[in-house]
Short mmCIF file of C-alpha atoms in Angstrom, two decimals:
data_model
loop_
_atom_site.label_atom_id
_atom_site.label_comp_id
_atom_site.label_asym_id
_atom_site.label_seq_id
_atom_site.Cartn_x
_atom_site.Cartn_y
_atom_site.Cartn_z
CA UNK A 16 23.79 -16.08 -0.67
CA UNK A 17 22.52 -18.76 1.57
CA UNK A 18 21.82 -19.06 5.21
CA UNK A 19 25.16 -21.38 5.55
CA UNK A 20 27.57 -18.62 3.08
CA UNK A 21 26.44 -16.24 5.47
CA UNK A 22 27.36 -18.05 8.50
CA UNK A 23 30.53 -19.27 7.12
CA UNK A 24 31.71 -15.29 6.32
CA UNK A 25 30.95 -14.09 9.67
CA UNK A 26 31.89 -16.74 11.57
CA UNK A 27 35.44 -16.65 10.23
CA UNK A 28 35.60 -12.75 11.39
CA UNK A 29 37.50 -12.12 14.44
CA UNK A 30 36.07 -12.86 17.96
CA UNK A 31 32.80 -13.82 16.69
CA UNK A 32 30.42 -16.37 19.18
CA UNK A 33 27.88 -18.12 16.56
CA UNK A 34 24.92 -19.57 17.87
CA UNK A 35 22.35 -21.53 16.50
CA UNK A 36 19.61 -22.78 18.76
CA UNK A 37 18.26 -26.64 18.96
CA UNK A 38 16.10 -28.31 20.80
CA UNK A 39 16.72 -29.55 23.91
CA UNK A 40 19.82 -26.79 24.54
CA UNK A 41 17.22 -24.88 26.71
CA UNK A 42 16.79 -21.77 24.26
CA UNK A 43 13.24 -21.17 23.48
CA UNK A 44 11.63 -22.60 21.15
CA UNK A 45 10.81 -19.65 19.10
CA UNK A 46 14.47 -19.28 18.37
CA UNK A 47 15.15 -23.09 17.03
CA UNK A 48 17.02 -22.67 13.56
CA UNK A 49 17.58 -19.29 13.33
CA UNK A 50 21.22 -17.52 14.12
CA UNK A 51 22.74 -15.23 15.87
CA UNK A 52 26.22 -13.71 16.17
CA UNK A 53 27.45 -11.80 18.73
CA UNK A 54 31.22 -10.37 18.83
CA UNK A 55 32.42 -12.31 22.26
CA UNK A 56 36.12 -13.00 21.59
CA UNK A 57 36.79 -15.26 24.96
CA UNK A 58 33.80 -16.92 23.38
CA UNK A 59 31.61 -16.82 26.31
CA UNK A 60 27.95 -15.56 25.22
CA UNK A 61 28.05 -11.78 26.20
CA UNK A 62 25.21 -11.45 29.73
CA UNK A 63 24.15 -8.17 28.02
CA UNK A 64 23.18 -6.54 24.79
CA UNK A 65 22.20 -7.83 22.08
CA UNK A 66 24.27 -9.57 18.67
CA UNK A 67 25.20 -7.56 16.02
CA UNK A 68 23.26 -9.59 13.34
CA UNK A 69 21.18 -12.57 13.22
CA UNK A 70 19.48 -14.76 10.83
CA UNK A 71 15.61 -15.85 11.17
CA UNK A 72 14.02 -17.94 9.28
CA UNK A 73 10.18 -17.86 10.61
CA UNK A 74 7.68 -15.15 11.09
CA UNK A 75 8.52 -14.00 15.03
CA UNK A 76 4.68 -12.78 16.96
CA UNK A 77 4.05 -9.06 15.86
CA UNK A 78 6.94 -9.64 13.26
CA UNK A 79 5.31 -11.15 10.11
CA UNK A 80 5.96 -8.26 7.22
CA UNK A 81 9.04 -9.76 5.74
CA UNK A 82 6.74 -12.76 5.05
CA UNK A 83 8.86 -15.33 6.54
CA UNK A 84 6.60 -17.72 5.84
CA UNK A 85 7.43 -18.50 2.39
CA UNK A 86 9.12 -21.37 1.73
CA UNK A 87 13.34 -20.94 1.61
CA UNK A 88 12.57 -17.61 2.89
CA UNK A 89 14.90 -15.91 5.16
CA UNK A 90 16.28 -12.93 6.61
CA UNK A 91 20.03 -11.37 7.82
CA UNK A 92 19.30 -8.79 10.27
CA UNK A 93 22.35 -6.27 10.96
CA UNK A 94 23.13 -3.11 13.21
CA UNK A 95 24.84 -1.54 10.64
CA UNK A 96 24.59 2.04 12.82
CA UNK A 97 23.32 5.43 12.02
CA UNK A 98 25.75 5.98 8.95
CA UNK A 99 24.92 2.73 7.27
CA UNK A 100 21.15 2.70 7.94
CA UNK A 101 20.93 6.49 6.58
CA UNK A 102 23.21 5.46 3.64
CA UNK A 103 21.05 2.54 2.58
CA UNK A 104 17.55 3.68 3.30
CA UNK A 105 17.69 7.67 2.47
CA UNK A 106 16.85 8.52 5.97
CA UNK A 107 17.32 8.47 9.45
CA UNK A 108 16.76 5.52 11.84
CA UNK A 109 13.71 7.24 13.75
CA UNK A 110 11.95 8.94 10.82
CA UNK A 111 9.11 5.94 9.19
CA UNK A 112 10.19 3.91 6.11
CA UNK A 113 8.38 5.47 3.07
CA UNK A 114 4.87 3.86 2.33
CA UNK A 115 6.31 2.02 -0.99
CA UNK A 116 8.58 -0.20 1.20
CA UNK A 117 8.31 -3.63 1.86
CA UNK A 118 9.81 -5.49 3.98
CA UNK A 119 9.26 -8.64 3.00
CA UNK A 120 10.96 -7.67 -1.01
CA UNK A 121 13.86 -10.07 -1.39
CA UNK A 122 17.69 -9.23 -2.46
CA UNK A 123 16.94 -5.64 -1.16
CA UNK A 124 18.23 -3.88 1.66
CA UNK A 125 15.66 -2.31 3.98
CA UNK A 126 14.87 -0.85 7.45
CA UNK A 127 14.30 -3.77 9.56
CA UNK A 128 10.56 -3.86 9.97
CA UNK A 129 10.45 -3.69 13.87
CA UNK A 130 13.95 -2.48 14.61
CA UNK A 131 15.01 0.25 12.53
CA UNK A 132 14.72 3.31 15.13
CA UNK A 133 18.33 1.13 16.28
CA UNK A 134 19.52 1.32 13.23
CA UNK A 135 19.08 -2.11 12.32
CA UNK A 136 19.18 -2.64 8.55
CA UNK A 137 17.32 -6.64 7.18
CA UNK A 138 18.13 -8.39 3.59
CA UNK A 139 15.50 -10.83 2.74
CA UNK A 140 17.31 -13.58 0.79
CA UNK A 141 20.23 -11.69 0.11
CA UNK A 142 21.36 -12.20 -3.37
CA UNK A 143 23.32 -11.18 -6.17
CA UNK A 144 21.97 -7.39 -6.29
CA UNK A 145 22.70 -7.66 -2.59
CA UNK A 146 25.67 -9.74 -1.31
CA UNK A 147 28.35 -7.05 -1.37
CA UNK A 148 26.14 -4.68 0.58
CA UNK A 149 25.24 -7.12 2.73
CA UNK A 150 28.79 -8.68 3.33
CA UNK A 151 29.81 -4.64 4.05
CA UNK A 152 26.81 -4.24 6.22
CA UNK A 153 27.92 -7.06 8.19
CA UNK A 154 31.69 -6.03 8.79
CA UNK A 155 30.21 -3.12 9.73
CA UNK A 156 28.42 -4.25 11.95
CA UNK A 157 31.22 -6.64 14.11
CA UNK A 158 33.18 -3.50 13.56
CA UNK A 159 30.43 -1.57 15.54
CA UNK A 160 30.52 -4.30 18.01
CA UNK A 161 33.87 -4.59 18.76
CA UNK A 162 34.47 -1.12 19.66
CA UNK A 163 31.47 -1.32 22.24
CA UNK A 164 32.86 -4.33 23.40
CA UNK A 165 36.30 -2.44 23.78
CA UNK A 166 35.20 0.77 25.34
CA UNK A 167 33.36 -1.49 27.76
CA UNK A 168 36.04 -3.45 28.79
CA UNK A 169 39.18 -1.40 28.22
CA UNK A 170 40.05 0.58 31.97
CA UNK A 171 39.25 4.14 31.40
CA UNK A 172 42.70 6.18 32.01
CA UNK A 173 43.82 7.78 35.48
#
């Protein structure tokens, strides 16, 4: 799969808000070519929590065990929730990654390296051992979202 194939499926599920910083839109700097995707169906950026996946394609500070570095390298970051995580990494969100995981393995699904007490699941250049897991994981995850995004603005009954 490529950065663009993955942009192209989410974006064309329901209520998503895709954005991809530039320069000179006033994001940081840091965040310049990577993507994020956040479930905002009046397509306003959300003024709280967090997307539901994203797509980096540089080492972030304190964030360099995927290996980012590496040229065409990137990763899809998802909050796939407790069931997904547990069902894809063989245990929970707070308990440690075993010691024979890396990160930074490509085409495998893993416990994002700073995340994954959240639940957060990454796919480092998802491929063909990985792009129906990681097309799942991502439904999933805009599923996830747009329930929170409904029980937070859905008036709780009388």
């Amino acid at each position: 799969m490529t950065k663009d194939e993955i942009i192209s499926f989410v974006s064309g599920l329901d209520g998503v808000l895709t954005l991809t910083p530039r320069p000179g839109d006033g994001t940081p700097e840091i965040s310049w070519g990577d993507t994020f995707f956040s479930y905002a169906p009046d397509g306003t950026a959300p003024p709280a929590g967090q997307p539901f996946a994203t797509i980096v394609t540089k080492n972030y500070p304190g964030d360099e065990t995927s290996r980012l570095d590496r040229p065409g390298t990137f990763r899809v970051n998802i909050a796939a929730g407790k069931e997904a995580f547990c069902r894809h990494t063989g245990h929970t969100p707070r308990e440690p990654a075993p010691a024979t995981s890396d990160p930074g393995a490509t085409d495998t699904v893993t416990a994002h390296p700073l995340y994954a007490a959240a639940a957060w699941l990454a796919v480092v250049n998802p491929g063909e051992r990985t792009e129906a897991a990681t097309r799942d994981l991502l439904r999933t995850a805009h599923r996830l979202a747009r329930a929170r995004h409904d029980r937070r603005t859905t008036p709780a009954p009388r």
